[in-house]
Amino acid sequence: MTGQILEPSTPAIRVRGLRNSFGEQVVHENLDLDVERGEIIGVVGGSGTGKSVLMRAILGLRPPQAGEIEVLGVDALSDRARESGLIERNTGVLYQNGALFSSLSVAENVSVPLKEHYSELPEDMIHDLAMLKIRMSGLGEDAGAKLPSQLSGGMRKRAALARALALDPALLFLDEPTAGLDPIGAAAFDELIKTLQRALGLTVFLITHDLDTLYAICDRVAVLADKRVLVNAPLAEVEKFDHPWVQEYFHGPRGRAAQAALAKEA
Ligand SMILES: Nc1ncnc2c1ncn2[C@@H]1O[C@H](COP(=O)(O)OP(=O)(O)OP(=O)(O)O)[C@@H](O)[C@H]1O
Ligand SMILES: [Mg+2]
């Protein structure tokens, strides 16, 4: 489904000089970010540093005050990108608050983007595609007919993932996907993301607070602090970065526990 205008040789995401503000409050100033194709990038930063705002800007949901954003080689701020829905068709999103439609079944939820972008597809084919994505997300067939309120928190995350995968996106955005899951459920979800990334060649923009997730599946980590991306590098490098938040985060008690867990596995 990937359109030919999307240039495979370009980075998956390229942001330059981004500025986002709400009234007097400046959230991002002169922010740069590069995300390579096929990688899982973990995006971390204190609460309120603007991780979700950054994601929404990249998705074109809120135009920034300044800066350039390219997604899959396309200028995300151009009229062409907005009018064609090109980026929307090639990205899947799992929002921080889940946001499944509560009155629709899981299968109907997953069908929504398919109906929106491929209205010419017959109903039964849309249903089959939705069920495929539901199975890919690790849910049983029976989950398709259930309402979100009839699922556990972990299953709801998987249902939201199935919807994010509906259009076979090249690029997947996940905002705190394991928040609220127990450690075992979170680890299983991480594994699922890694498996899907490998199998489908996805690029994954993963916002997380979860240190275990960073150590388990991320190729690189981008740290948001001081209104910009402070460092964007493999974990081993980021851990050494000389900044108070980074040091506290990676070398505080929870950081040490996550590193110890990784060492035990290896
Ligand atoms: N629509 C909005 N209107 C006004 N301010 C906003 C809006 N959206 C976000 N903000 C502000 O922008 C800042 C960054 O918010 P954002 O949601 O990106 O934080 P975050 O890094 O995702 O935090 P968390 O880890 O808690 O999810 C916050 O101070 C927030 O209050
Ligand atoms: Mg957020």
mmCIF file of C-alpha atoms and ligand atoms in Angstrom:
data_model
loop_
_atom_site.group_PDB
_atom_site.id
_atom_site.type_symbol
_atom_site.label_atom_id
_atom_site.label_comp_id
_atom_site.label_asym_id
_atom_site.label_seq_id
_atom_site.Cartn_x
_atom_site.Cartn_y
_atom_site.Cartn_z
ATOM 1 C CA MET A 1 0.000 0.000 0.000
ATOM 2 C CA THR A 2 3.064 2.224 0.224
ATOM 3 C CA GLY A 3 2.760 4.939 -2.432
ATOM 4 C CA GLN A 4 5.653 5.400 -4.803
ATOM 5 C CA ILE A 5 6.134 9.026 -3.773
ATOM 6 C CA LEU A 6 7.373 7.863 -0.422
ATOM 7 C CA GLU A 7 11.126 7.746 -0.899
ATOM 8 C CA PRO A 8 12.638 4.610 0.625
ATOM 9 C CA SER A 9 16.165 6.058 0.723
ATOM 10 C CA THR A 10 15.177 8.952 2.990
ATOM 11 C CA PRO A 11 14.985 8.747 6.795
ATOM 12 C CA ALA A 12 11.650 7.645 8.198
ATOM 13 C CA ILE A 13 11.352 10.900 10.126
ATOM 14 C CA ARG A 14 13.404 14.071 9.863
ATOM 15 C CA VAL A 15 12.636 17.075 12.046
ATOM 16 C CA ARG A 16 14.570 20.350 11.984
ATOM 17 C CA GLY A 17 14.247 23.505 14.034
ATOM 18 C CA LEU A 18 10.859 22.572 15.436
ATOM 19 C CA ARG A 19 9.064 25.054 17.653
ATOM 20 C CA ASN A 20 5.816 24.281 19.431
ATOM 21 C CA SER A 21 4.169 26.545 21.934
ATOM 22 C CA PHE A 22 0.847 26.984 23.654
ATOM 23 C CA GLY A 23 0.353 30.663 24.374
ATOM 24 C CA GLU A 24 3.282 31.733 26.500
ATOM 25 C CA GLN A 25 4.439 28.186 27.129
ATOM 26 C CA VAL A 26 7.173 27.032 24.784
ATOM 27 C CA VAL A 27 7.259 23.240 24.636
ATOM 28 C CA HIS A 28 9.828 22.740 21.853
ATOM 29 C CA GLU A 29 12.482 25.135 20.648
ATOM 30 C CA ASN A 30 14.891 24.339 17.852
ATOM 31 C CA LEU A 31 14.233 20.625 18.123
ATOM 32 C CA ASP A 32 15.946 18.251 15.672
ATOM 33 C CA LEU A 33 15.251 14.540 15.318
ATOM 34 C CA ASP A 34 16.205 11.806 12.866
ATOM 35 C CA VAL A 35 14.612 8.390 12.837
ATOM 36 C CA GLU A 36 16.108 5.779 10.521
ATOM 37 C CA ARG A 37 14.054 3.300 8.546
ATOM 38 C CA GLY A 38 13.416 0.001 10.246
ATOM 39 C CA GLU A 39 14.523 1.014 13.710
ATOM 40 C CA ILE A 40 12.669 1.136 16.987
ATOM 41 C CA ILE A 41 13.393 4.497 18.523
ATOM 42 C CA GLY A 42 12.503 4.948 22.163
ATOM 43 C CA VAL A 43 11.444 8.495 23.042
ATOM 44 C CA VAL A 44 11.857 9.346 26.717
ATOM 45 C CA GLY A 45 11.691 12.454 28.860
ATOM 46 C CA GLY A 46 10.032 13.715 31.992
ATOM 47 C CA SER A 47 6.282 14.153 32.117
ATOM 48 C CA GLY A 48 5.281 17.296 30.259
ATOM 49 C CA THR A 49 8.489 17.577 28.230
ATOM 50 C CA GLY A 50 6.433 17.338 25.070
ATOM 51 C CA LYS A 51 6.691 13.747 23.862
ATOM 52 C CA SER A 52 3.041 13.490 22.879
ATOM 53 C CA VAL A 53 3.080 16.987 21.384
ATOM 54 C CA LEU A 54 6.086 15.960 19.272
ATOM 55 C CA MET A 55 4.268 12.869 18.040
ATOM 56 C CA ARG A 56 1.186 14.872 17.136
ATOM 57 C CA ALA A 57 3.312 17.421 15.274
ATOM 58 C CA ILE A 58 5.026 14.676 13.262
ATOM 59 C CA LEU A 59 1.623 13.234 12.427
ATOM 60 C CA GLY A 60 0.522 16.622 11.151
ATOM 61 C CA LEU A 61 -2.264 16.896 13.726
ATOM 62 C CA ARG A 62 -1.092 20.253 14.963
ATOM 63 C CA PRO A 63 1.011 22.577 12.827
ATOM 64 C CA PRO A 64 4.148 23.807 14.627
ATOM 65 C CA GLN A 65 5.068 27.482 14.989
ATOM 66 C CA ALA A 66 8.296 26.857 13.101
ATOM 67 C CA GLY A 67 10.445 24.102 11.680
ATOM 68 C CA GLU A 68 10.525 21.360 9.080
ATOM 69 C CA ILE A 69 9.053 17.887 9.346
ATOM 70 C CA GLU A 70 9.564 15.144 6.805
ATOM 71 C CA VAL A 71 7.885 11.786 7.119
ATOM 72 C CA LEU A 72 8.959 8.980 4.761
ATOM 73 C CA GLY A 73 10.555 11.594 2.542
ATOM 74 C CA VAL A 74 7.410 13.719 2.296
ATOM 75 C CA ASP A 75 7.174 17.271 3.621
ATOM 76 C CA ALA A 76 4.579 16.707 6.318
ATOM 77 C CA LEU A 77 3.622 20.377 6.463
ATOM 78 C CA SER A 78 2.941 20.722 2.753
ATOM 79 C CA ASP A 79 -0.524 21.077 1.273
ATOM 80 C CA ARG A 80 0.142 17.974 -0.777
ATOM 81 C CA ALA A 81 0.738 15.853 2.308
ATOM 82 C CA ARG A 82 -2.343 17.218 4.026
ATOM 83 C CA GLU A 83 -4.671 16.944 1.073
ATOM 84 C CA SER A 84 -3.545 13.534 -0.140
ATOM 85 C CA GLY A 85 -3.646 11.831 3.260
ATOM 86 C CA LEU A 86 -0.379 10.236 2.156
ATOM 87 C CA ILE A 87 1.219 10.219 5.572
ATOM 88 C CA GLU A 88 -1.943 9.162 7.331
ATOM 89 C CA ARG A 89 -2.218 6.165 5.014
ATOM 90 C CA ASN A 90 1.320 5.042 5.792
ATOM 91 C CA THR A 91 1.334 5.489 9.544
ATOM 92 C CA GLY A 92 -0.377 3.679 12.379
ATOM 93 C CA VAL A 93 -0.906 5.286 15.767
ATOM 94 C CA LEU A 94 -1.591 3.991 19.232
ATOM 95 C CA TYR A 95 -2.530 7.048 21.277
ATOM 96 C CA GLN A 96 -1.630 7.499 24.918
ATOM 97 C CA ASN A 97 -5.245 7.197 25.958
ATOM 98 C CA GLY A 98 -6.051 4.195 23.800
ATOM 99 C CA ALA A 99 -9.145 5.811 22.357
ATOM 100 C CA LEU A 100 -10.987 2.863 20.865
ATOM 101 C CA PHE A 101 -14.559 3.688 19.934
ATOM 102 C CA SER A 102 -16.469 2.325 22.892
ATOM 103 C CA SER A 103 -19.699 1.578 21.010
ATOM 104 C CA LEU A 104 -17.947 -0.413 18.265
ATOM 105 C CA SER A 105 -16.706 -3.974 18.498
ATOM 106 C CA VAL A 106 -12.973 -4.620 18.223
ATOM 107 C CA ALA A 107 -13.348 -5.785 14.609
ATOM 108 C CA GLU A 108 -15.377 -2.673 13.786
ATOM 109 C CA ASN A 109 -12.747 -0.489 15.447
ATOM 110 C CA VAL A 110 -10.012 -2.041 13.317
ATOM 111 C CA SER A 111 -12.199 -1.627 10.216
ATOM 112 C CA VAL A 112 -12.578 2.142 10.672
ATOM 113 C CA PRO A 113 -9.296 3.176 9.002
ATOM 114 C CA LEU A 114 -9.798 0.572 6.250
ATOM 115 C CA LYS A 115 -13.249 1.940 5.425
ATOM 116 C CA GLU A 116 -11.968 5.480 5.524
ATOM 117 C CA HIS A 117 -9.032 4.920 3.161
ATOM 118 C CA TYR A 118 -10.196 1.952 1.086
ATOM 119 C CA SER A 119 -13.911 2.518 0.808
ATOM 120 C CA GLU A 120 -13.996 0.535 -2.433
ATOM 121 C CA LEU A 121 -13.169 -2.720 -0.622
ATOM 122 C CA PRO A 122 -16.150 -5.025 -0.066
ATOM 123 C CA GLU A 123 -17.402 -5.370 3.487
ATOM 124 C CA ASP A 124 -16.377 -9.026 3.918
ATOM 125 C CA MET A 125 -12.842 -8.288 2.767
ATOM 126 C CA ILE A 126 -12.579 -5.438 5.247
ATOM 127 C CA HIS A 127 -13.750 -7.795 7.958
ATOM 128 C CA ASP A 128 -11.174 -10.431 6.950
ATOM 129 C CA LEU A 129 -8.385 -7.835 6.985
ATOM 130 C CA ALA A 130 -9.510 -6.604 10.394
ATOM 131 C CA MET A 131 -9.507 -10.154 11.772
ATOM 132 C CA LEU A 132 -6.002 -10.706 10.374
ATOM 133 C CA LYS A 133 -4.746 -7.642 12.247
ATOM 134 C CA ILE A 134 -6.516 -8.795 15.397
ATOM 135 C CA ARG A 135 -4.735 -12.162 15.221
ATOM 136 C CA MET A 136 -1.429 -10.466 14.426
ATOM 137 C CA SER A 137 -1.836 -8.450 17.611
ATOM 138 C CA GLY A 138 -2.077 -11.613 19.651
ATOM 139 C CA LEU A 139 -5.817 -11.606 20.292
ATOM 140 C CA GLY A 140 -8.072 -14.595 19.705
ATOM 141 C CA GLU A 141 -10.752 -14.663 17.001
ATOM 142 C CA ASP A 142 -13.436 -14.219 19.648
ATOM 143 C CA ALA A 143 -12.067 -10.794 20.598
ATOM 144 C CA GLY A 144 -13.290 -9.375 17.285
ATOM 145 C CA ALA A 145 -16.921 -9.360 18.345
ATOM 146 C CA LYS A 146 -16.275 -7.887 21.791
ATOM 147 C CA LEU A 147 -16.702 -4.299 22.872
ATOM 148 C CA PRO A 148 -13.636 -2.549 24.322
ATOM 149 C CA SER A 149 -15.321 -2.540 27.747
ATOM 150 C CA GLN A 150 -15.406 -6.348 27.626
ATOM 151 C CA LEU A 151 -11.602 -6.590 27.343
ATOM 152 C CA SER A 152 -8.832 -6.440 29.918
ATOM 153 C CA GLY A 153 -6.456 -3.467 29.839
ATOM 154 C CA GLY A 154 -3.781 -5.522 28.095
ATOM 155 C CA MET A 155 -6.227 -6.814 25.504
ATOM 156 C CA ARG A 156 -7.434 -3.280 24.860
ATOM 157 C CA LYS A 157 -3.846 -2.261 24.080
ATOM 158 C CA ARG A 158 -3.624 -5.129 21.620
ATOM 159 C CA ALA A 159 -6.907 -4.104 20.034
ATOM 160 C CA ALA A 160 -5.594 -0.552 19.665
ATOM 161 C CA LEU A 161 -2.425 -2.003 18.128
ATOM 162 C CA ALA A 162 -4.524 -4.003 15.673
ATOM 163 C CA ARG A 163 -6.236 -0.797 14.614
ATOM 164 C CA ALA A 164 -2.868 0.953 14.275
ATOM 165 C CA LEU A 165 -1.758 -1.859 11.955
ATOM 166 C CA ALA A 166 -4.944 -1.752 9.885
ATOM 167 C CA LEU A 167 -3.424 0.021 6.875
ATOM 168 C CA ASP A 168 -0.138 -1.949 6.811
ATOM 169 C CA PRO A 169 1.770 1.155 7.857
ATOM 170 C CA ALA A 170 5.493 1.580 7.237
ATOM 171 C CA LEU A 171 5.685 3.666 10.361
ATOM 172 C CA LEU A 172 4.129 2.895 13.718
ATOM 173 C CA PHE A 173 3.684 5.448 16.521
ATOM 174 C CA LEU A 174 3.127 4.134 20.022
ATOM 175 C CA ASP A 175 2.529 6.537 22.900
ATOM 176 C CA GLU A 176 3.109 4.768 26.232
ATOM 177 C CA PRO A 177 1.789 1.410 24.998
ATOM 178 C CA THR A 178 2.713 -0.521 28.144
ATOM 179 C CA ALA A 179 1.532 2.053 30.692
ATOM 180 C CA GLY A 180 -0.870 0.388 33.100
ATOM 181 C CA LEU A 181 0.134 -3.158 32.185
ATOM 182 C CA ASP A 182 1.656 -5.505 34.736
ATOM 183 C CA PRO A 183 5.360 -6.320 34.127
ATOM 184 C CA ILE A 184 4.600 -9.658 32.473
ATOM 185 C CA GLY A 185 1.940 -8.163 30.229
ATOM 186 C CA ALA A 186 4.268 -5.290 29.376
ATOM 187 C CA ALA A 187 7.124 -7.654 28.482
ATOM 188 C CA ALA A 188 4.792 -9.687 26.268
ATOM 189 C CA PHE A 189 3.647 -6.519 24.513
ATOM 190 C CA ASP A 190 7.286 -5.465 23.979
ATOM 191 C CA GLU A 191 8.021 -8.857 22.414
ATOM 192 C CA LEU A 192 5.040 -8.473 20.125
ATOM 193 C CA ILE A 193 6.268 -5.071 18.934
ATOM 194 C CA LYS A 194 9.743 -6.449 18.289
ATOM 195 C CA THR A 195 8.354 -9.430 16.381
ATOM 196 C CA LEU A 196 6.116 -7.239 14.236
ATOM 197 C CA GLN A 197 8.933 -4.792 13.571
ATOM 198 C CA ARG A 198 11.180 -7.617 12.342
ATOM 199 C CA ALA A 199 8.502 -9.418 10.360
ATOM 200 C CA LEU A 200 7.026 -6.338 8.695
ATOM 201 C CA GLY A 201 10.127 -4.127 8.523
ATOM 202 C CA LEU A 202 8.339 -1.438 10.519
ATOM 203 C CA THR A 203 9.856 1.748 11.799
ATOM 204 C CA VAL A 204 8.597 2.320 15.327
ATOM 205 C CA PHE A 205 8.421 5.643 17.186
ATOM 206 C CA LEU A 206 7.886 4.479 20.736
ATOM 207 C CA ILE A 207 7.215 6.914 23.569
ATOM 208 C CA THR A 208 7.740 5.220 26.894
ATOM 209 C CA HIS A 209 8.510 5.674 30.556
ATOM 210 C CA ASP A 210 9.352 2.034 30.786
ATOM 211 C CA LEU A 211 13.065 1.387 31.206
ATOM 212 C CA ASP A 212 12.577 -2.333 30.649
ATOM 213 C CA THR A 213 11.078 -1.571 27.242
ATOM 214 C CA LEU A 214 14.076 0.557 26.290
ATOM 215 C CA TYR A 215 16.520 -2.173 27.200
ATOM 216 C CA ALA A 216 14.447 -4.955 25.683
ATOM 217 C CA ILE A 217 13.552 -3.652 22.234
ATOM 218 C CA CYS A 218 14.831 -0.179 21.333
ATOM 219 C CA ASP A 219 17.651 0.298 18.822
ATOM 220 C CA ARG A 220 18.148 3.913 19.786
ATOM 221 C CA VAL A 221 16.853 6.277 22.409
ATOM 222 C CA ALA A 222 15.987 9.953 22.002
ATOM 223 C CA VAL A 223 15.850 11.973 25.199
ATOM 224 C CA LEU A 224 13.589 15.028 25.335
ATOM 225 C CA ALA A 225 14.732 17.684 27.776
ATOM 226 C CA ASP A 226 15.275 21.425 27.758
ATOM 227 C CA LYS A 227 12.693 21.768 24.937
ATOM 228 C CA ARG A 228 14.685 19.685 22.448
ATOM 229 C CA VAL A 229 16.139 16.276 21.705
ATOM 230 C CA LEU A 230 19.125 16.296 23.964
ATOM 231 C CA VAL A 231 20.673 13.101 22.649
ATOM 232 C CA ASN A 232 19.609 10.467 20.130
ATOM 233 C CA ALA A 233 21.855 7.419 20.235
ATOM 234 C CA PRO A 234 22.137 3.745 21.206
ATOM 235 C CA LEU A 235 21.426 3.129 24.880
ATOM 236 C CA ALA A 236 25.041 2.527 25.866
ATOM 237 C CA GLU A 237 25.848 6.032 24.698
ATOM 238 C CA VAL A 238 22.757 7.691 26.127
ATOM 239 C CA GLU A 239 23.436 6.204 29.563
ATOM 240 C CA LYS A 240 26.732 8.060 29.683
ATOM 241 C CA PHE A 241 25.274 11.392 28.623
ATOM 242 C CA ASP A 242 26.127 14.107 31.081
ATOM 243 C CA HIS A 243 22.793 15.672 32.013
ATOM 244 C CA PRO A 244 21.073 15.548 35.405
ATOM 245 C CA TRP A 245 17.805 14.070 34.135
ATOM 246 C CA VAL A 246 19.592 11.425 32.065
ATOM 247 C CA GLN A 247 21.833 10.451 34.950
ATOM 248 C CA GLU A 248 18.952 10.223 37.409
ATOM 249 C CA TYR A 249 16.807 8.282 34.972
ATOM 250 C CA PHE A 250 19.360 5.692 33.912
ATOM 251 C CA HIS A 251 21.410 5.442 37.061
ATOM 252 C CA GLY A 252 18.708 5.861 39.700
ATOM 253 C CA PRO A 253 17.324 2.716 41.366
ATOM 254 C CA ARG A 254 14.933 1.827 38.546
ATOM 255 C CA GLY A 255 17.563 2.245 35.857
ATOM 256 C CA ARG A 256 19.911 -0.047 37.709
ATOM 257 C CA ALA A 257 17.187 -2.664 38.131
ATOM 258 C CA ALA A 258 16.436 -2.645 34.391
ATOM 259 C CA GLN A 259 20.133 -3.008 33.545
ATOM 260 C CA ALA A 260 20.499 -5.866 36.019
ATOM 261 C CA ALA A 261 17.492 -7.653 34.499
ATOM 262 C CA LEU A 262 19.053 -7.348 31.057
ATOM 263 C CA ALA A 263 22.427 -8.637 32.253
ATOM 264 C CA LYS A 264 20.706 -11.677 33.760
ATOM 265 C CA GLU A 265 18.963 -12.473 30.479
ATOM 266 C CA ALA A 266 22.107 -12.168 28.375
HETATM 267 N N1 LIG B 1 -3.684 21.137 23.566
HETATM 268 C C1 LIG B 1 -2.884 21.699 24.472
HETATM 269 N N2 LIG B 1 -3.105 22.939 24.943
HETATM 270 C C2 LIG B 1 -2.290 23.529 25.843
HETATM 271 N N3 LIG B 1 -1.207 22.948 26.340
HETATM 272 C C3 LIG B 1 -0.908 21.713 25.913
HETATM 273 C C4 LIG B 1 -1.725 21.017 24.969
HETATM 274 N N4 LIG B 1 -1.182 19.806 24.733
HETATM 275 C C5 LIG B 1 -0.086 19.745 25.513
HETATM 276 N N5 LIG B 1 0.094 20.874 26.210
HETATM 277 C C6 LIG B 1 1.195 21.155 27.131
HETATM 278 O O1 LIG B 1 2.417 20.820 26.494
HETATM 279 C C7 LIG B 1 3.309 20.224 27.401
HETATM 280 C C8 LIG B 1 3.779 18.904 26.845
HETATM 281 O O2 LIG B 1 2.698 17.996 26.837
HETATM 282 P P1 LIG B 1 2.844 16.490 26.364
HETATM 283 O O3 LIG B 1 1.495 15.897 26.458
HETATM 284 O O4 LIG B 1 3.527 16.426 25.060
HETATM 285 O O5 LIG B 1 3.804 15.895 27.488
HETATM 286 P P2 LIG B 1 4.423 14.439 27.568
HETATM 287 O O6 LIG B 1 5.892 14.553 27.472
HETATM 288 O O7 LIG B 1 3.741 13.569 26.575
HETATM 289 O O8 LIG B 1 4.042 14.020 29.063
HETATM 290 P P3 LIG B 1 3.574 12.609 29.667
HETATM 291 O O9 LIG B 1 4.825 11.811 29.842
HETATM 292 O O10 LIG B 1 2.964 12.961 30.969
HETATM 293 O O11 LIG B 1 2.613 11.980 28.712
HETATM 294 C C9 LIG B 1 2.569 20.112 28.727
HETATM 295 O O12 LIG B 1 2.977 21.159 29.557
HETATM 296 C C10 LIG B 1 1.112 20.255 28.338
HETATM 297 O O13 LIG B 1 0.397 20.858 29.363
HETATM 298 MG MG MG B 2 2.420 12.044 26.708
#
